Every structure is written in structure tokens, then in C-alpha cells.
């Protein structure tokens, strides 16, 4: 028997977007209106094909008195008729909106999604299906254009999205189906549903767009307006995804996470990146520090970008939600205010180098490789490798320590001494790293500011019979925290 065209569309969308996995439990959000009732009807017809089980959830916002109570009772009867578990709850959204300082619409959305998230996690649902359709997509894109938006915003409603702080994905099986097709399906099958009287009110912007603006654009200007808006959303989402992937690669190239959780960026590298990548890399940094991107606005991103061109070597920016961005010479450092609490840090203990081989010093953030060779090897290729006269060191104490007040170095080629603090400042070492910067010492003399400057102690000569070669490596810091949400650039809705 041939399937109804709407069922074929939903089936194809599920295949194209991999909406279901065999054995999954899907929680269906059902308001009682035609869209959500048709969604439930369609998914029931596809359960066997995709080997999924369904449960129903309903939220009564308490905004329409007896009418909304009737919606709840209707949904509970509908689920019972189909032998499905149903979870329904009534909320006082007006009271919540007043407490939280939100508009009624935003408060209703927040309450609804929090409850659906709670139910989905409770029953082990791996997908939450909502009844957003193609008309919703067109309305969303147009509303965002009117309010002002970005490429991400133009992407509209995604077909599937990982929900923050939840073990499930949000899916929209009807997103490529038009409202007229949904209503036609309901007529064809004699499906009963509830009418929400508030949908006829033009008090809210979305309703105005649906009732007044879109029909006017469609009839007076271009009958394909809605289709064009949906197509724009698809293209914008594809472009946004591509730029997001570029930003991830750029982040891995130019950013690193320090052992204290600070994320550092090379200002010179970020500064020459294209502007869209600069903004997205900064967004990624904020996401890795806080697990959200909705906490900051464009003005915060641009304020951070201004640090790239700041003519002062040190500048600091305090952002909402406990984020601090600091320009320190050629580095841009991002941290949280918790990490900046004035706790007295205990200097790392000296590390004795009593054997050849590899030594890991996590408290100093480095590993050392000690080898011994005959004669005098070629000069070290960089400042992270140093050569010492092994004959002279045989009876000496060699070790790594952090700096102390009054430390001095006798640099090669310089008559006199130089303070270690000046060596670190001249090398533009961030202030937060100076206290634990490793110093290689021979007895009481500093012989090497690791990775920066060689001192005169322990120098090899043409007569040196054996040379101690020390190679230093920076230990990788723990990576940024992993969050459930897979795309930090994805939109809300």
C-alpha cells in the first residue's frame, strides 16, 4: 500500500539526517495542536520501520485557563488510546516570568524545555521530537532578519541538535514539511486536534509575521518567499558549519591550554587570521571555558578583538560570567576569575637530576631528556637544547628549581650578570608563568634558563671529553573540558 506523501517526506528526512537509531526511545512533545498531533501520528506509523519506541510529553503553561487544561486532558487521552506513556505537568509561567525577569514567551520556552529535558533524561529517551515545520523555519529566519542576526542566525532551526546538559538530541522530523501539508494530512485521516486561541493574536512578533507579514510578502511581492527563506536557511547553515570546522582547526593551530586551565593565543597568528575566523576562535575559547556561547554578545567578542591591536603590551578585559581576557606581550590569555583568586602559590620543589634518561616535571610543565656523548657535538639547534661539560659535572649537584628573589645569571658573551626576572620579562614570559619557569642549576649557579638563555657555568670546551646533552620538551596541558553539545556555534530554537 502506497504511503501518504507526508509520511514519505518524514521517512526520507529521517534517513537523510539519520534521526533514529534502532532501539531508541523517542520522547514526542505534543501540545495538542495539529502540528504535534500529526507528528505523533506519523511517527507511530514509522515505529516498526525504524525500530523505535515512543513516549509523550505535554507542558501546560497555565496561560489560557480552562482551554490549556483541556489541551492537557486531550493529550493524555490521545496517548492512552495509543498505549503510550504520557508525562504532563502544569506550570505558572506568568509567575516564573516575573521572578526571572523574562518575557512570557521566553519564560514559557524555558519552562517547556527544562521539563522536556527532565522527562527525557528520566525515561532514558535519546531523542526529543518537536513539531517545527517549514513554515516555522521561514518565520524564524524572517524574524531574525528583522531583529538583526548573523550567519548562524540565518541558519534558522536545525533538523537535529544536541541539547546542552542532556543525554538526548532534539530532532524536527517535520521541518521539511509545510503547514498546509500537515493540515491536509489531518483532514485525510480525520485526525482530531486542539486549537490554540493565542495563535490568532498579533500581540507577539512571530504571530504578526505569520498572520500579516509573510502573507503580504507572498501575495504582493513573491509567491516563493517562504521557499526562498527556507533555502536561505539551508545554505547559511551549510556555510556556517564549514566556517565552524575552519575555526576548530585554527583554534588547534594557534591556541594552547596551560596547566592551570588558562587558554593562551598567539596574538600575531590570531591577528592575521580572517576576521570571521578571529570571531569564531574567540567564541570557541569562551565555549571551552564556560560550556556555553549564549552568555556573550557580539560587543564582547569585539572588545576581545580590540586587545589584538592594543598598543600597550599589557591590557585586561573583564567579561560577564567570570571570564578575564589579558593581553601579555604577544599572547592573549583567557582565564576564569576563580583561577585568579589570590591564593598563595607554593613554589615547586627542586628536582634532582641524578640519572640519564627522561625526567618528567609536571609542576614545571616540562620533560627533560638527558644523554651523554663522547667529545663535543655540534652546537644546539635551539634554546630548548643545551650542552654541558660532563667531566666537570661528575662531582656536582645538578637540578631544576624555580626562581628566587635576587637570582642572577652570567649569560654567555656578557660581562657581568643579569637578573633572572629581567631575562623572563625580556623574553615576554607571561607573569603567571614566571614563578614556575624552570632553571637548570649546577651547585649554586644558574647555568640555563630553560628554553631561553644559557649561562656560563658548565660550558664545553674543545678539550671536553664527554658532553651532557639536555633536551627540554613542553609537556602537553590537559585539553579543554569536553561538553555534550557538539557544535558551539549552533543556534537555539
Short mmCIF file of C-alpha atoms in Angstrom, two decimals:
data_model
loop_
_atom_site.label_atom_id
_atom_site.label_comp_id
_atom_site.label_asym_id
_atom_site.label_seq_id
_atom_site.Cartn_x
_atom_site.Cartn_y
_atom_site.Cartn_z
CA UNK A 1 0.00 0.00 0.00
CA UNK A 2 1.39 3.40 -1.01
CA UNK A 3 2.30 5.67 1.88
CA UNK A 4 0.86 9.14 2.29
CA UNK A 5 3.18 11.81 0.79
CA UNK A 6 3.72 13.36 4.24
CA UNK A 7 4.82 10.00 5.68
CA UNK A 8 7.23 9.60 2.75
CA UNK A 9 8.68 13.07 3.45
CA UNK A 10 9.17 12.33 7.14
CA UNK A 11 10.67 8.95 6.32
CA UNK A 12 13.11 10.48 3.83
CA UNK A 13 14.08 13.25 6.25
CA UNK A 14 14.75 10.65 8.95
CA UNK A 15 17.02 8.75 6.56
CA UNK A 16 18.80 11.83 5.18
CA UNK A 17 19.51 13.26 8.63
CA UNK A 18 19.96 9.97 10.49
CA UNK A 19 17.28 10.94 13.00
CA UNK A 20 16.75 7.49 14.52
CA UNK A 21 18.84 4.54 15.62
CA UNK A 22 17.30 1.07 16.13
CA UNK A 23 16.18 0.53 19.71
CA UNK A 24 15.94 4.22 20.59
CA UNK A 25 13.24 5.70 22.80
CA UNK A 26 11.87 8.94 21.36
CA UNK A 27 10.03 11.46 23.53
CA UNK A 28 7.45 13.35 21.43
CA UNK A 29 6.46 16.84 22.58
CA UNK A 30 2.71 17.09 21.98
CA UNK A 31 0.84 20.34 22.62
CA UNK A 32 -2.45 19.06 21.23
CA UNK A 33 -2.33 21.31 18.15
CA UNK A 34 -2.46 19.98 14.61
CA UNK A 35 1.33 20.04 14.09
CA UNK A 36 2.28 17.94 17.10
CA UNK A 37 -0.67 15.55 16.79
CA UNK A 38 0.20 14.87 13.15
CA UNK A 39 3.85 14.38 14.18
CA UNK A 40 2.81 11.74 16.71
CA UNK A 41 0.54 10.06 14.15
CA UNK A 42 3.35 10.00 11.56
CA UNK A 43 5.97 8.62 13.98
CA UNK A 44 3.57 5.90 15.13
CA UNK A 45 3.33 4.72 11.51
CA UNK A 46 7.15 4.62 11.25
CA UNK A 47 7.96 2.95 14.58
CA UNK A 48 8.25 -0.53 13.11
CA UNK A 49 10.42 0.57 10.16
CA UNK A 50 12.91 2.45 12.33
CA UNK A 51 12.53 0.14 15.37
CA UNK A 52 11.88 2.96 17.83
CA UNK A 53 9.53 3.30 20.79
CA UNK A 54 7.63 6.46 21.68
CA UNK A 55 6.55 8.33 24.80
CA UNK A 56 4.57 11.56 25.00
CA UNK A 57 5.26 14.75 26.99
CA UNK A 58 2.98 17.77 27.40
CA UNK A 59 3.51 21.11 29.12
CA UNK A 60 0.55 23.21 30.27
CA UNK A 61 1.87 26.75 30.65
CA UNK A 62 -1.15 27.81 32.66
CA UNK A 63 -1.71 30.83 30.41
CA UNK A 64 -5.15 30.07 28.94
CA UNK A 65 -7.09 28.77 31.94
CA UNK A 66 -9.65 26.09 31.09
CA UNK A 67 -8.52 25.98 27.44
CA UNK A 68 -4.95 24.93 28.30
CA UNK A 69 -6.28 22.46 30.89
CA UNK A 70 -8.40 20.99 28.11
CA UNK A 71 -5.28 20.65 25.94
CA UNK A 72 -3.60 18.63 28.67
CA UNK A 73 -6.58 16.29 29.08
CA UNK A 74 -6.80 15.84 25.30
CA UNK A 75 -3.12 14.84 25.05
CA UNK A 76 -3.41 12.44 28.00
CA UNK A 77 -6.41 10.71 26.34
CA UNK A 78 -4.64 10.60 22.96
CA UNK A 79 -1.55 8.94 24.46
CA UNK A 80 -3.70 6.46 26.42
CA UNK A 81 -5.57 5.50 23.23
CA UNK A 82 -2.24 4.66 21.58
CA UNK A 83 -0.94 2.78 24.63
CA UNK A 84 1.89 5.29 25.14
CA UNK A 85 3.37 6.57 28.39
CA UNK A 86 2.49 10.23 28.88
CA UNK A 87 4.14 12.84 31.09
CA UNK A 88 2.24 16.09 31.63
CA UNK A 89 2.68 18.98 34.02
CA UNK A 90 1.10 22.39 34.61
CA UNK A 91 3.28 25.44 35.33
CA UNK A 92 2.56 29.01 36.40
CA UNK A 93 4.58 30.64 33.64
CA UNK A 94 3.48 34.19 34.46
CA UNK A 95 4.82 33.88 38.00
CA UNK A 96 8.07 32.37 36.71
CA UNK A 97 8.45 35.14 34.11
CA UNK A 98 8.06 37.76 36.84
CA UNK A 99 10.62 36.08 39.12
CA UNK A 100 13.14 35.55 36.33
CA UNK A 101 12.61 38.93 34.65
CA UNK A 102 11.71 37.31 31.32
CA UNK A 103 9.02 37.91 28.74
CA UNK A 104 6.10 35.50 28.90
CA UNK A 105 7.18 33.83 25.64
CA UNK A 106 10.78 33.33 26.77
CA UNK A 107 9.66 32.08 30.18
CA UNK A 108 7.26 29.60 28.54
CA UNK A 109 10.00 28.31 26.26
CA UNK A 110 12.46 27.94 29.15
CA UNK A 111 9.95 26.11 31.36
CA UNK A 112 8.89 23.86 28.49
CA UNK A 113 12.38 22.79 27.50
CA UNK A 114 13.53 22.31 31.09
CA UNK A 115 10.62 19.97 31.73
CA UNK A 116 11.08 18.07 28.46
CA UNK A 117 14.79 17.71 29.23
CA UNK A 118 13.97 16.36 32.70
CA UNK A 119 11.45 13.82 31.34
CA UNK A 120 13.76 12.68 28.52
CA UNK A 121 16.62 12.11 30.97
CA UNK A 122 14.25 10.36 33.41
CA UNK A 123 12.96 7.79 30.90
CA UNK A 124 16.22 7.37 29.02
CA UNK A 125 14.98 8.92 25.77
CA UNK A 126 17.82 9.56 23.35
CA UNK A 127 15.75 11.82 21.07
CA UNK A 128 13.21 14.55 21.73
CA UNK A 129 10.95 15.18 18.73
CA UNK A 130 9.22 18.54 18.28
CA UNK A 131 6.78 19.55 15.55
CA UNK A 132 8.61 22.50 13.98
CA UNK A 133 7.83 22.61 10.25
CA UNK A 134 8.91 24.50 7.13
CA UNK A 135 6.62 27.48 7.83
CA UNK A 136 8.20 27.79 11.29
CA UNK A 137 11.59 27.83 9.59
CA UNK A 138 10.59 30.63 7.20
CA UNK A 139 9.07 32.66 10.07
CA UNK A 140 12.17 32.18 12.24
CA UNK A 141 14.59 33.33 9.54
CA UNK A 142 12.49 36.39 8.68
CA UNK A 143 12.08 37.30 12.36
CA UNK A 144 15.84 37.09 12.91
CA UNK A 145 16.50 39.27 9.86
CA UNK A 146 14.12 41.89 11.24
CA UNK A 147 15.76 41.81 14.66
CA UNK A 148 19.31 41.67 13.29
CA UNK A 149 21.24 38.44 13.07
CA UNK A 150 24.43 36.68 11.99
CA UNK A 151 25.19 33.85 9.59
CA UNK A 152 24.48 31.44 12.43
CA UNK A 153 21.08 33.10 12.99
CA UNK A 154 20.23 32.89 9.29
CA UNK A 155 20.65 29.12 9.63
CA UNK A 156 17.33 29.08 11.45
CA UNK A 157 16.11 25.89 13.10
CA UNK A 158 18.37 22.82 12.74
CA UNK A 159 16.86 19.45 11.87
CA UNK A 160 18.77 17.95 14.79
CA UNK A 161 20.76 19.47 17.64
CA UNK A 162 22.49 18.21 20.74
CA UNK A 163 20.79 19.74 23.77
CA UNK A 164 23.06 21.31 26.40
CA UNK A 165 23.27 19.38 29.67
CA UNK A 166 21.17 16.49 28.37
CA UNK A 167 21.74 12.97 27.12
CA UNK A 168 19.47 13.39 24.10
CA UNK A 169 19.26 15.17 20.76
CA UNK A 170 16.48 17.49 19.70
CA UNK A 171 15.02 16.41 16.33
CA UNK A 172 12.47 18.03 13.99
CA UNK A 173 11.07 15.32 11.65
CA UNK A 174 8.54 17.76 10.09
CA UNK A 175 10.99 20.56 9.37
CA UNK A 176 10.81 19.99 5.59
CA UNK A 177 7.01 19.72 5.55
CA UNK A 178 4.77 22.76 5.01
CA UNK A 179 1.88 23.64 7.35
CA UNK A 180 -0.64 23.20 4.51
CA UNK A 181 0.61 19.63 4.01
CA UNK A 182 0.21 18.93 7.72
CA UNK A 183 -3.36 20.24 7.73
CA UNK A 184 -4.14 18.23 4.59
CA UNK A 185 -2.83 15.07 6.28
CA UNK A 186 -5.06 15.73 9.30
CA UNK A 187 -8.10 16.07 7.02
CA UNK A 188 -7.23 12.94 5.07
CA UNK A 189 -7.10 10.81 8.21
CA UNK A 190 -9.82 12.59 10.18
CA UNK A 191 -7.37 13.48 12.93
CA UNK A 192 -8.79 15.49 15.82
CA UNK A 193 -6.70 18.21 17.43
CA UNK A 194 -6.99 21.30 19.61
CA UNK A 195 -6.99 24.95 18.51
CA UNK A 196 -4.82 27.40 20.47
CA UNK A 197 -6.71 30.72 20.56
CA UNK A 198 -3.49 32.64 21.31
CA UNK A 199 -2.17 31.75 17.85
CA UNK A 200 -4.64 34.24 16.37
CA UNK A 201 -3.28 37.15 18.41
CA UNK A 202 -0.90 39.61 16.75
CA UNK A 203 0.47 40.73 20.10
CA UNK A 204 3.63 38.66 19.55
CA UNK A 205 6.10 39.36 16.74
CA UNK A 206 6.14 35.76 15.48
CA UNK A 207 2.35 35.77 15.15
CA UNK A 208 2.47 39.12 13.33
CA UNK A 209 4.96 37.69 10.87
CA UNK A 210 2.87 34.58 10.32
CA UNK A 211 -0.53 36.31 10.11
CA UNK A 212 0.37 39.61 8.42
CA UNK A 213 3.89 39.99 7.02
CA UNK A 214 4.56 36.66 5.31
CA UNK A 215 1.16 36.55 3.55
CA UNK A 216 1.72 40.13 2.35
CA UNK A 217 5.21 39.30 1.04
CA UNK A 218 3.92 36.15 -0.62
CA UNK A 219 0.90 37.70 -2.36
CA UNK A 220 2.21 41.19 -3.16
CA UNK A 221 5.90 40.58 -3.86
CA UNK A 222 6.95 36.98 -4.49
CA UNK A 223 4.89 33.84 -4.07
CA UNK A 224 8.09 31.90 -3.44
CA UNK A 225 9.10 33.99 -0.41
CA UNK A 226 8.71 31.19 2.13
CA UNK A 227 10.59 28.69 -0.01
CA UNK A 228 13.39 31.19 -0.56
CA UNK A 229 13.70 31.80 3.20
CA UNK A 230 13.90 28.07 3.88
CA UNK A 231 16.52 27.66 1.14
CA UNK A 232 18.49 30.59 2.61
CA UNK A 233 18.48 28.84 5.99
CA UNK A 234 19.83 25.62 4.47
CA UNK A 235 22.64 27.42 2.65
CA UNK A 236 23.52 29.57 5.66
CA UNK A 237 23.68 26.51 7.91
CA UNK A 238 25.99 24.70 5.46
CA UNK A 239 28.27 27.76 5.19
CA UNK A 240 28.23 28.22 8.96
CA UNK A 241 29.18 24.59 9.51
CA UNK A 242 32.12 24.93 7.14
CA UNK A 243 33.37 28.06 8.91
CA UNK A 244 32.93 26.31 12.25
CA UNK A 245 35.19 23.48 11.10
CA UNK A 246 37.79 26.01 9.91
CA UNK A 247 37.63 27.72 13.29
CA UNK A 248 38.19 24.42 15.10
CA UNK A 249 41.31 23.80 13.01
CA UNK A 250 42.53 27.37 13.59
CA UNK A 251 41.94 27.00 17.32
CA UNK A 252 44.06 23.85 17.46
CA UNK A 253 46.80 25.63 15.46
CA UNK A 254 47.15 28.85 17.43
CA UNK A 255 45.76 28.15 20.92
CA UNK A 256 47.04 26.07 23.77
CA UNK A 257 45.69 25.25 27.21
CA UNK A 258 48.08 25.87 30.09
CA UNK A 259 48.20 23.51 33.03
CA UNK A 260 46.15 25.91 35.18
CA UNK A 261 43.33 25.93 32.61
CA UNK A 262 44.30 29.25 31.04
CA UNK A 263 43.88 29.29 27.26
CA UNK A 264 46.62 31.25 25.51
CA UNK A 265 46.58 32.56 21.94
CA UNK A 266 49.46 33.86 19.88
CA UNK A 267 48.36 37.42 19.07
CA UNK A 268 50.48 37.53 15.92
CA UNK A 269 48.81 34.42 14.49
CA UNK A 270 45.26 35.32 15.50
CA UNK A 271 45.75 38.88 14.26
CA UNK A 272 46.44 37.77 10.68
CA UNK A 273 43.52 35.33 10.57
CA UNK A 274 40.48 36.50 8.56
CA UNK A 275 38.00 38.42 10.70
CA UNK A 276 35.31 35.69 10.62
CA UNK A 277 37.83 33.17 11.96
CA UNK A 278 39.04 35.60 14.64
CA UNK A 279 35.50 35.93 15.97
CA UNK A 280 34.86 32.21 15.84
CA UNK A 281 38.13 31.29 17.54
CA UNK A 282 37.28 33.70 20.35
CA UNK A 283 33.81 32.15 20.56
CA UNK A 284 35.39 28.70 20.84
CA UNK A 285 37.66 29.86 23.64
CA UNK A 286 34.70 31.22 25.60
CA UNK A 287 32.84 27.97 24.94
CA UNK A 288 35.70 25.81 26.20
CA UNK A 289 35.97 27.92 29.35
CA UNK A 290 32.26 28.03 30.17
CA UNK A 291 30.48 25.40 28.04
CA UNK A 292 28.08 27.98 26.56
CA UNK A 293 28.16 30.55 23.81
CA UNK A 294 24.81 32.23 24.53
CA UNK A 295 26.29 34.04 27.55
CA UNK A 296 28.11 36.66 25.47
CA UNK A 297 27.06 39.14 22.82
CA UNK A 298 28.82 40.49 19.75
CA UNK A 299 30.03 43.52 21.71
CA UNK A 300 32.02 41.19 24.00
CA UNK A 301 33.64 39.43 21.04
CA UNK A 302 34.63 42.77 19.50
CA UNK A 303 36.01 44.00 22.84
CA UNK A 304 38.28 40.96 22.95
CA UNK A 305 39.34 41.57 19.35
CA UNK A 306 40.36 45.11 20.32
CA UNK A 307 43.06 43.60 22.55
CA UNK A 308 44.77 42.28 19.40
CA UNK A 309 45.59 45.81 18.27
CA UNK A 310 46.09 47.37 21.70
CA UNK A 311 49.30 49.42 21.65
CA UNK A 312 50.03 48.61 25.29
CA UNK A 313 51.90 45.34 25.97
CA UNK A 314 49.54 44.60 28.87
CA UNK A 315 45.79 45.18 28.95
CA UNK A 316 42.98 43.39 30.75
CA UNK A 317 39.30 42.93 29.99
CA UNK A 318 36.73 41.61 32.49
CA UNK A 319 33.80 39.92 30.78
CA UNK A 320 30.47 38.70 32.13
CA UNK A 321 30.25 35.28 33.79
CA UNK A 322 33.71 35.37 35.28
CA UNK A 323 35.92 35.44 32.18
CA UNK A 324 39.07 37.57 32.08
CA UNK A 325 40.98 38.25 28.85
CA UNK A 326 44.50 39.64 29.20
CA UNK A 327 47.00 40.87 26.63
CA UNK A 328 50.50 39.97 27.78
CA UNK A 329 53.03 40.98 25.12
CA UNK A 330 52.37 38.69 22.13
CA UNK A 331 49.93 36.42 23.99
CA UNK A 332 46.23 36.76 24.67
CA UNK A 333 45.35 34.85 27.84
CA UNK A 334 41.83 33.76 28.77
CA UNK A 335 41.02 32.54 32.24
CA UNK A 336 38.23 32.50 34.82
CA UNK A 337 38.04 34.70 37.88
CA UNK A 338 38.28 31.57 40.04
CA UNK A 339 41.73 30.93 38.59
CA UNK A 340 42.74 34.48 39.54
CA UNK A 341 41.78 34.17 43.23
CA UNK A 342 44.72 35.42 45.32
CA UNK A 343 45.81 32.08 46.74
CA UNK A 344 49.44 31.94 47.86
CA UNK A 345 51.11 29.51 45.43
CA UNK A 346 53.79 27.21 46.87
CA UNK A 347 56.85 27.14 44.56
CA UNK A 348 57.60 23.70 43.12
CA UNK A 349 60.29 21.79 44.96
CA UNK A 350 63.75 21.47 43.36
CA UNK A 351 64.08 18.37 41.16
CA UNK A 352 67.39 16.49 41.40
CA UNK A 353 68.76 15.13 38.11
CA UNK A 354 70.62 12.05 39.31
CA UNK A 355 70.42 9.85 36.21
CA UNK A 356 70.37 9.92 32.44
CA UNK A 357 67.14 9.31 30.52
CA UNK A 358 63.75 11.01 30.57
CA UNK A 359 62.55 13.06 33.52
CA UNK A 360 59.01 14.46 33.60
CA UNK A 361 58.49 17.55 35.74
CA UNK A 362 54.75 18.36 35.51
CA UNK A 363 54.98 21.04 38.20
CA UNK A 364 57.38 22.88 35.87
CA UNK A 365 55.45 21.94 32.72
CA UNK A 366 58.44 20.28 31.04
CA UNK A 367 60.16 16.96 30.40
CA UNK A 368 63.94 16.62 30.09
CA UNK A 369 65.93 14.08 28.09
CA UNK A 370 69.49 13.62 29.43
CA UNK A 371 72.05 11.83 27.26
CA UNK A 372 75.83 11.66 27.33
CA UNK A 373 78.04 11.63 24.23
CA UNK A 374 81.76 11.40 23.58
CA UNK A 375 83.56 14.59 22.61
CA UNK A 376 81.83 17.84 21.63
CA UNK A 377 78.68 17.64 19.43
CA UNK A 378 77.50 20.33 17.04
CA UNK A 379 76.02 23.44 18.59
CA UNK A 380 72.41 23.10 19.81
CA UNK A 381 69.83 23.95 17.18
CA UNK A 382 67.59 25.94 19.56
CA UNK A 383 67.31 27.27 23.09
CA UNK A 384 65.49 24.11 24.25
CA UNK A 385 68.70 22.08 23.98
CA UNK A 386 71.84 22.74 26.00
CA UNK A 387 75.32 21.13 26.23
CA UNK A 388 77.37 20.83 29.43
CA UNK A 389 80.85 19.59 30.27
CA UNK A 390 80.08 16.17 31.74
CA UNK A 391 83.60 15.83 33.20
CA UNK A 392 83.08 18.93 35.36
CA UNK A 393 79.59 17.80 36.44
CA UNK A 394 80.62 14.37 37.69
CA UNK A 395 81.01 15.62 41.25
CA UNK A 396 78.46 18.45 41.09
CA UNK A 397 74.83 18.68 42.14
CA UNK A 398 72.62 19.31 39.10
CA UNK A 399 68.93 20.07 39.49
CA UNK A 400 65.92 22.11 38.33
CA UNK A 401 64.36 24.80 40.52
CA UNK A 402 62.13 27.85 40.24
CA UNK A 403 63.39 31.39 40.62
CA UNK A 404 64.03 33.09 43.93
CA UNK A 405 64.46 36.72 44.88
CA UNK A 406 67.82 38.15 43.78
CA UNK A 407 68.60 35.33 41.30
CA UNK A 408 71.35 36.26 38.84
CA UNK A 409 72.66 34.73 35.61
CA UNK A 410 76.02 35.19 33.90
CA UNK A 411 74.91 34.99 30.24
CA UNK A 412 77.35 33.80 27.59
CA UNK A 413 79.02 36.75 25.88
CA UNK A 414 78.04 39.24 28.57
CA UNK A 415 80.42 40.67 31.13
CA UNK A 416 78.67 40.80 34.45
CA UNK A 417 75.30 39.42 35.50
CA UNK A 418 71.64 39.81 34.64
CA UNK A 419 68.68 39.35 36.92
CA UNK A 420 66.55 36.29 36.15
CA UNK A 421 63.43 38.45 36.46
CA UNK A 422 64.78 40.65 33.65
CA UNK A 423 65.57 37.61 31.50
CA UNK A 424 61.95 36.45 31.82
CA UNK A 425 60.48 39.90 31.18
CA UNK A 426 62.73 40.44 28.14
CA UNK A 427 61.61 37.07 26.77
CA UNK A 428 57.98 38.18 27.25
CA UNK A 429 57.18 35.27 29.53
CA UNK A 430 53.66 35.83 30.95
CA UNK A 431 53.70 36.95 34.57
CA UNK A 432 51.65 33.92 35.58
CA UNK A 433 54.42 31.58 34.28
CA UNK A 434 57.47 33.31 35.72
CA UNK A 435 57.20 31.82 39.22
CA UNK A 436 57.48 28.25 37.88
CA UNK A 437 59.83 28.80 34.94
CA UNK A 438 62.49 26.06 35.15
CA UNK A 439 66.09 26.97 35.93
CA UNK A 440 68.86 24.38 35.42
CA UNK A 441 71.43 24.75 38.18
CA UNK A 442 74.94 23.43 38.83
CA UNK A 443 75.61 23.60 42.55
CA UNK A 444 74.72 27.21 43.42
CA UNK A 445 75.00 28.62 39.89
CA UNK A 446 72.20 29.03 37.36
CA UNK A 447 73.54 27.50 34.17
CA UNK A 448 70.46 27.63 31.94
CA UNK A 449 67.12 29.43 31.92
CA UNK A 450 65.46 26.54 30.13
CA UNK A 451 64.28 27.41 26.65
CA UNK A 452 65.59 30.97 26.89
CA UNK A 453 69.18 31.77 27.84
CA UNK A 454 72.39 29.82 28.52
CA UNK A 455 74.70 30.82 31.34
CA UNK A 456 78.48 30.45 31.60
CA UNK A 457 78.50 27.62 34.15
CA UNK A 458 79.42 24.16 32.82
CA UNK A 459 80.46 25.27 29.35
CA UNK A 460 82.01 22.74 26.99
CA UNK A 461 85.48 23.45 25.54
CA UNK A 462 87.44 21.92 22.66
CA UNK A 463 89.15 19.73 25.29
CA UNK A 464 85.86 18.35 26.68
CA UNK A 465 85.95 14.54 26.60
CA UNK A 466 82.30 13.89 27.44
CA UNK A 467 79.24 16.13 26.89
CA UNK A 468 75.93 16.04 28.74
CA UNK A 469 73.14 16.87 26.27
CA UNK A 470 69.85 18.04 27.78
CA UNK A 471 66.77 18.45 25.59
CA UNK A 472 63.68 20.07 27.09
CA UNK A 473 60.13 19.45 25.89
CA UNK A 474 57.00 21.31 26.95
CA UNK A 475 54.52 18.87 28.48
CA UNK A 476 51.05 19.00 26.91
CA UNK A 477 48.50 20.55 29.21
CA UNK A 478 45.12 18.90 29.84
CA UNK A 479 42.81 19.76 26.94
CA UNK A 480 39.70 21.91 27.27
CA UNK A 481 36.75 20.32 29.02
CA UNK A 482 34.58 18.18 26.77
CA UNK A 483 30.92 19.19 26.58
CA UNK A 484 27.96 17.20 25.36
CA UNK A 485 26.95 19.88 22.94
CA UNK A 486 28.86 19.08 19.77
CA UNK A 487 28.55 22.40 17.99
CA UNK A 488 29.30 25.56 19.95
CA UNK A 489 28.13 27.68 17.01
CA UNK A 490 24.69 26.09 16.60
CA UNK A 491 21.61 28.21 17.15
CA UNK A 492 18.97 27.86 19.85
CA UNK A 493 15.32 27.33 18.83
#
